[in-house]
Coordinates of C-alpha atoms in Angstrom, one line a residue:
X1176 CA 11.5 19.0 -2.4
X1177 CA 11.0 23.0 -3.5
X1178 CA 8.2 24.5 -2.8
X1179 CA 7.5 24.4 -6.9
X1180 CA 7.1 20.8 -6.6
X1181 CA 4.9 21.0 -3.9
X1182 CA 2.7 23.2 -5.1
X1183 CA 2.7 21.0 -8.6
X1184 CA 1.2 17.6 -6.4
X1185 CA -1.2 19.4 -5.3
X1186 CA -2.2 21.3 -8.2
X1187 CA -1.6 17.6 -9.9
X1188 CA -4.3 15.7 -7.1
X1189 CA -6.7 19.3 -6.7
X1190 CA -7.7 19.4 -10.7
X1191 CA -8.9 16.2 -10.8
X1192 CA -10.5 15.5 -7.3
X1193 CA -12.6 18.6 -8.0
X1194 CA -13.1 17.2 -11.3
X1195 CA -14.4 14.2 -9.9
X1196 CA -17.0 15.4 -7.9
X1197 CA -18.2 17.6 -10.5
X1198 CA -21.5 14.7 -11.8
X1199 CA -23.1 16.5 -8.7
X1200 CA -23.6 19.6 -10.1
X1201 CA -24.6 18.3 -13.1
X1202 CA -27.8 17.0 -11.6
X1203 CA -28.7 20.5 -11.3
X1204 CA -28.2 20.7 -15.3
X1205 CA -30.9 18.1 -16.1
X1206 CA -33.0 18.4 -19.0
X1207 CA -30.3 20.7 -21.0
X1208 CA -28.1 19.2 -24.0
X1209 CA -24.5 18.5 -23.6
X1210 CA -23.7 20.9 -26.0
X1211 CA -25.8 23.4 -24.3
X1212 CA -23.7 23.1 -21.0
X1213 CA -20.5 23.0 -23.2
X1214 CA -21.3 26.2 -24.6
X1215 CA -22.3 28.0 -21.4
X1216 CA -19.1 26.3 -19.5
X1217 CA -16.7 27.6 -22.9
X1218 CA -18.4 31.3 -22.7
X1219 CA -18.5 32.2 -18.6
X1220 CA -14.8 30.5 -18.7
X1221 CA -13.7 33.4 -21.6
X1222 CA -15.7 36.3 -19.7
X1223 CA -13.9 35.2 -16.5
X1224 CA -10.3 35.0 -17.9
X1225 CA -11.5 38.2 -19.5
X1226 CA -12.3 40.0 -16.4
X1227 CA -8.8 38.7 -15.1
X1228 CA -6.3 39.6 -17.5
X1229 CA -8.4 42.8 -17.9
X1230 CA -7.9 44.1 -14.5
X1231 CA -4.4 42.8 -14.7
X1232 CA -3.5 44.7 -17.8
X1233 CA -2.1 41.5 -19.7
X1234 CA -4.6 40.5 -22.5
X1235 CA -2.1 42.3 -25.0
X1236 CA 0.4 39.4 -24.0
X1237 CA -2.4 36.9 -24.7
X1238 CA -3.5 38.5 -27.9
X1239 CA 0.3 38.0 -28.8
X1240 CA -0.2 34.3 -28.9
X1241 CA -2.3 34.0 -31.9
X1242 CA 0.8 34.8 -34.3
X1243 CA 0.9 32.1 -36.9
X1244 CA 3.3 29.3 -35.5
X1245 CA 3.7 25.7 -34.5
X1246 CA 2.6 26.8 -31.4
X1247 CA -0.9 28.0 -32.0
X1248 CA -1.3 24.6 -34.3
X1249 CA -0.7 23.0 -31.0
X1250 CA -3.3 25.5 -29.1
X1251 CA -5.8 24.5 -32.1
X1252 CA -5.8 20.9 -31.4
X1253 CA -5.8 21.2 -27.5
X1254 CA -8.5 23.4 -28.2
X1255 CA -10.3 20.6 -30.1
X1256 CA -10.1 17.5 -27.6
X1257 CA -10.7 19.3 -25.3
X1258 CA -14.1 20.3 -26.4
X1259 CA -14.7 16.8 -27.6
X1260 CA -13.9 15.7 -23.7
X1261 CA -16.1 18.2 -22.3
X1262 CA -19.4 17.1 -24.3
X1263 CA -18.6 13.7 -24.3
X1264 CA -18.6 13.6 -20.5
X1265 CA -21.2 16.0 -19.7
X1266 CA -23.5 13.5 -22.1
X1267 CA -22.3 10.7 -20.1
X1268 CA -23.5 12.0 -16.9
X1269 CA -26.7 13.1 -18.2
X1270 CA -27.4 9.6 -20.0
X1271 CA -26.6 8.0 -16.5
X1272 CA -23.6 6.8 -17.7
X1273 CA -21.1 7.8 -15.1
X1274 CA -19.4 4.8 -14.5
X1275 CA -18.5 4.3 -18.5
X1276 CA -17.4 7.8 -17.4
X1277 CA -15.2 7.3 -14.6
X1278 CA -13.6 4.2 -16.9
X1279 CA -12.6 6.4 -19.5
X1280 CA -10.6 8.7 -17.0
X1281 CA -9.3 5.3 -15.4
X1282 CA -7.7 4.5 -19.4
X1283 CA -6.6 7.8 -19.9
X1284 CA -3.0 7.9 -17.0
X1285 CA -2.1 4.6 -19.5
X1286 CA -2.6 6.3 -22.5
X1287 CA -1.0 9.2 -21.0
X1288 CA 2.1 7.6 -19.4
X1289 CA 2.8 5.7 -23.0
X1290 CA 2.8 8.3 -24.7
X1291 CA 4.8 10.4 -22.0
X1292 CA 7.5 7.7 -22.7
X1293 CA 7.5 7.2 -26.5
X1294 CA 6.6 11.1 -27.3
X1295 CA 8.2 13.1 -24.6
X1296 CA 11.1 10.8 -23.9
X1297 CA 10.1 10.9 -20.0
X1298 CA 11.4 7.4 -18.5
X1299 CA 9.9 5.4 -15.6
X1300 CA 11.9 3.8 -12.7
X1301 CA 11.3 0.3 -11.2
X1302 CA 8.4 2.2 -9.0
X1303 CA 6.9 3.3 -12.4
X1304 CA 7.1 0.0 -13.7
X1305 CA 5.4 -1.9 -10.9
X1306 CA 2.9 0.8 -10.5
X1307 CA 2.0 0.9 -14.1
X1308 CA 1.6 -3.2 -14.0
X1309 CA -0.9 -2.8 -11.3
X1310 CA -2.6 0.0 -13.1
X1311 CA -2.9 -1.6 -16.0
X1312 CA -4.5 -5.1 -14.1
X1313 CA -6.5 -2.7 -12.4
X1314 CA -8.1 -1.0 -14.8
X1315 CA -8.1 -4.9 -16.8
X1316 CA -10.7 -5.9 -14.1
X1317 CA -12.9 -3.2 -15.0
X1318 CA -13.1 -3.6 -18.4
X1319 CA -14.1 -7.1 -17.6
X1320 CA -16.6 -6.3 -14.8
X1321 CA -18.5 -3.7 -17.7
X1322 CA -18.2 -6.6 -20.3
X1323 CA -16.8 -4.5 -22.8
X1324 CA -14.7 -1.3 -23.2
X1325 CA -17.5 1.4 -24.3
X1326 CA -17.0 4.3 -27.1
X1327 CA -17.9 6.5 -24.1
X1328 CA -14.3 5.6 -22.3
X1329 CA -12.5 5.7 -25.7
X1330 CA -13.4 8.8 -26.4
X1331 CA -12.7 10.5 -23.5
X1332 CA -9.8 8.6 -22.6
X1333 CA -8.2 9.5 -26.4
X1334 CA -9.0 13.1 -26.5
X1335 CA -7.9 13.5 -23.0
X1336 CA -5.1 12.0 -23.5
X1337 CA -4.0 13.8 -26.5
X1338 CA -4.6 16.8 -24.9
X1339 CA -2.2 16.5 -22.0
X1340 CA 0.5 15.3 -24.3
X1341 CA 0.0 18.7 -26.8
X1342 CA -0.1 20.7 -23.6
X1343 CA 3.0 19.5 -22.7
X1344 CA 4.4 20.7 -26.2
X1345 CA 3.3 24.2 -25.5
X1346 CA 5.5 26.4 -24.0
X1347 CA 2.8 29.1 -22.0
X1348 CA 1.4 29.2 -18.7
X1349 CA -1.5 27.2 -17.6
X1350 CA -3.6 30.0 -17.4
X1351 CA -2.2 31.5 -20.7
X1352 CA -3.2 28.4 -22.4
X1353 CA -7.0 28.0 -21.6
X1354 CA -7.1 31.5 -21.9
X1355 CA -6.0 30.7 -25.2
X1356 CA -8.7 27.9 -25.7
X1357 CA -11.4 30.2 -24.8
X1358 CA -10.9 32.4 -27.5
X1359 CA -10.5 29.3 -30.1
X1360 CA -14.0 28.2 -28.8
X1361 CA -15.6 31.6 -28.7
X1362 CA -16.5 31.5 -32.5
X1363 CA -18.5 28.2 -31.8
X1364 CA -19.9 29.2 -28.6
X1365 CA -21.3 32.9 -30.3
X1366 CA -22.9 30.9 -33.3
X1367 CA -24.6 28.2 -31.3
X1368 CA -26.1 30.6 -28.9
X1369 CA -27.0 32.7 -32.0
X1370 CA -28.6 29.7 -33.0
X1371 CA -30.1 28.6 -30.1
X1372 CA -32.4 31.9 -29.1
X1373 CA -33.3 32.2 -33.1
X1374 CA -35.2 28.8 -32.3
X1375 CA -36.7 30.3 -29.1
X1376 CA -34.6 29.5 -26.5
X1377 CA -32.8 31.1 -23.7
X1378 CA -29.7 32.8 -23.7
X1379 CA -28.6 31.4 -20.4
X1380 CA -30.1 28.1 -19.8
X1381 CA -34.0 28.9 -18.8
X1382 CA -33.7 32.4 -19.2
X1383 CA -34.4 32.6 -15.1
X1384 CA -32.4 33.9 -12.3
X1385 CA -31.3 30.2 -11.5
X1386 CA -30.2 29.1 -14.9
X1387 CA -28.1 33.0 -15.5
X1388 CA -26.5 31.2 -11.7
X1389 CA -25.9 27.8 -13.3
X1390 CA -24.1 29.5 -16.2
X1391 CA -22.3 31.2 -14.1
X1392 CA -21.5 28.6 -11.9
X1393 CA -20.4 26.4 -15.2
X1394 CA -17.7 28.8 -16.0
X1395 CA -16.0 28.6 -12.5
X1396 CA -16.4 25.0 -11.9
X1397 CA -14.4 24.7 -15.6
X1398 CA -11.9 27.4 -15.1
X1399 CA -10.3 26.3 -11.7
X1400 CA -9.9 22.5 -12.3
X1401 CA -8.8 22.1 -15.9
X1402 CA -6.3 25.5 -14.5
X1403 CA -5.0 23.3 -11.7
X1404 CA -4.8 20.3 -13.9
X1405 CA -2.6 22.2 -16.2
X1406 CA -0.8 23.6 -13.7
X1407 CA 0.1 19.8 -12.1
X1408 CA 1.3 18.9 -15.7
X1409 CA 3.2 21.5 -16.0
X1410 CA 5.5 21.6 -12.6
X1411 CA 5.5 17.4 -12.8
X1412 CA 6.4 14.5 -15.7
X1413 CA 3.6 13.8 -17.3
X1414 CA 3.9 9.6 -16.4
X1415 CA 3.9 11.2 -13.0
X1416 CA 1.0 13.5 -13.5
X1417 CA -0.7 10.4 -15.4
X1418 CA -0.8 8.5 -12.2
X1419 CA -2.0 10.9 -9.4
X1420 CA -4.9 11.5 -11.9
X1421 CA -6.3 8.0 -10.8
X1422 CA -8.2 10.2 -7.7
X1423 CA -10.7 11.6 -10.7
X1424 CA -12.1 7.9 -11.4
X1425 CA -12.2 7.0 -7.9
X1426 CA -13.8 9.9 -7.1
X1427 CA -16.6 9.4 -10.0
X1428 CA -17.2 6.2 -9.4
X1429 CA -17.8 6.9 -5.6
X1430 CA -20.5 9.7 -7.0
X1431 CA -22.0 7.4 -9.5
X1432 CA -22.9 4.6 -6.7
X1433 CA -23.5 6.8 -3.9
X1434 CA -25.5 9.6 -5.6
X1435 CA -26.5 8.1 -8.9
X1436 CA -27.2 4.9 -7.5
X1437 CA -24.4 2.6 -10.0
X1438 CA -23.3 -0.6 -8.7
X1439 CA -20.4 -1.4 -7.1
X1440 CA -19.2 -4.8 -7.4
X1441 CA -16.6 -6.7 -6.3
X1442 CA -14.8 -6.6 -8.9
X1443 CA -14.5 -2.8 -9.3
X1444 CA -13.1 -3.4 -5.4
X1445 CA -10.7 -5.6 -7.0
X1446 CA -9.6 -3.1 -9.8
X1447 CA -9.2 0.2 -7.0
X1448 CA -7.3 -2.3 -5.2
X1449 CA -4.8 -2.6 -7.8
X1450 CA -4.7 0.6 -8.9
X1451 CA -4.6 2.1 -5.8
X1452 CA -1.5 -0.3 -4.4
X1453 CA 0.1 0.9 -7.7
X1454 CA 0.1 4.4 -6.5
X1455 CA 1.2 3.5 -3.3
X1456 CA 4.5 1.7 -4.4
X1457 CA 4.7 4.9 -7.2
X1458 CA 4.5 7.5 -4.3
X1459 CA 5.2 6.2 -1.3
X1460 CA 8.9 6.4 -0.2
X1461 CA 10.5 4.3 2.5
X1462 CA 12.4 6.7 5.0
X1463 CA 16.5 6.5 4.1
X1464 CA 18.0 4.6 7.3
X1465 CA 21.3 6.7 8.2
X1466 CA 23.8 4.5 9.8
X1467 CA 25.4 6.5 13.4
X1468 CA 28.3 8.0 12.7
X1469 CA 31.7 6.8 14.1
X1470 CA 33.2 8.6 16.9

């Protein structure tokens, strides 16, 4: 394997393990809207691409990007879902609703790897097969254990979904890209917050030391994961992609019973157990025996 490839898997299992762990930090954000933290994660994500592609003398490449095109359509409805994915989740978590969460992100690598197949023409061997069988029972089990498949996991599971698969139609960098969407968003972001303090609020969460931190800390905690994410769907097929994405529900389950205090049945043991022998027949490979040569 090239060292490309490499560094896709683990830009491919990074992005969304660091996603998955991210409904701990937003304990720290009780008591603030989801669109509140969406706006302060969209505006500290621009100001910190800015300050990159500043110093690197390459925001006249970005400002390119914008020329009317198919493209930039594409860019526009990334842009969108997105945003829709962001608040969606960030409302989930603060409702206490992390597992409906973590189902959503356990729909969205089926959604994904159909639509890599019937969109992007990607194909998936007999591994991909089995693996997506056991996948699918997997995450069957936990529909059944909630009782019902919540708008919550729709929602996120749709726009996330389309998202990867209009990424996939762009042809930029990762970085380029939500560079890109941070610029869409800034006309949003600059009228809520005008908004906002015009009602008496704070510019920056509580207007304190700690929230201006918070802010802060929202922009890098959006930047590097959804850049690594990205990044995995770029070097890797998205079916491919799709799967190794299954770490980000695992993970926010595990935070939703351990820190959030969600049960964990058997049943949801039952539905990892699936899914996760799916990704061990989808990635693990049996050593090639090589018969001795004759002398």
């Amino acid at each position: 394997m090239s060292k490309p490839d490499r560094f896709g898997y683990l830009a491919a299992f990074l992005g969304p393990a660091l996603w998955g762990i991210l409904p701990i930090f937003y304990v720290l954000l009780e008591g603030y809207s989801a669109v509140e933290i969406v706006v302060q994660r969209s505006l500290w994500a621009f100001l910190l691409m800015m300050v990159v592609y500043g110093l690197s003398g390459k925001l006249g490449r970005i400002f390119a990007l914008f020329r009317p095109s198919r493209q930039l359509i594409y860019m526009l409805i990334g842009t969108v879902m997105i945003a829709v994915n962001w608040t969606t989740f960030v409302y989930a978590v603060g409702e206490v609703r992390v597992v409906e969460a973590s189902f959503g992100y356990f729909v969205y690598p089926l959604i994904a790897v159909g639509a890599s197949v019937i969109f992007l023409g990607e194909r998936l061997d007999r591994r991909g097969v089995i693996a997506l069988i056991l996948s699918a029972i997997g995450v069957a089990i936990k529909g059944w254990s909630i009782g019902a498949v919540p708008d919550i996991t729709l929602i996120l599971a749709g726009s996330f979904a389309l998202y990867a698969v209009v990424r996939k139609q762009i042809a930029i960098s990762a970085l380029d890209g939500f560079f890109c969407e941070t610029i869409i968003l800034l006309p949003l972001v600059m009228c809520f917050l005008g908004w906002h303090v015009g009602q008496g609020g704070a510019l920056f969460f509580d207007g304190e030391i700690r929230g201006f931190a918070l802010a802060v800390a929202c922009g890098v905690i959006t930047t590097v994961p959804l850049v690594l994410f990205l990044r995995g769907n770029e070097a890797l097929p998205l079916s491919m992609a799709a799967f190794i994405f299954y770490v980000n529900p695992t993970l926010q389950l595990l935070c939703g019973v351990l820190f959030f205090g969600e049960d964990f049945s058997t049943k949801d043991l039952l539905a990892f157990g699936c899914i996760w022998a799916g990704l061990i027949v989808q990635f693990v490979r049996r050593p090639v025996m090589r018969r001795p040569s004759m002398r």
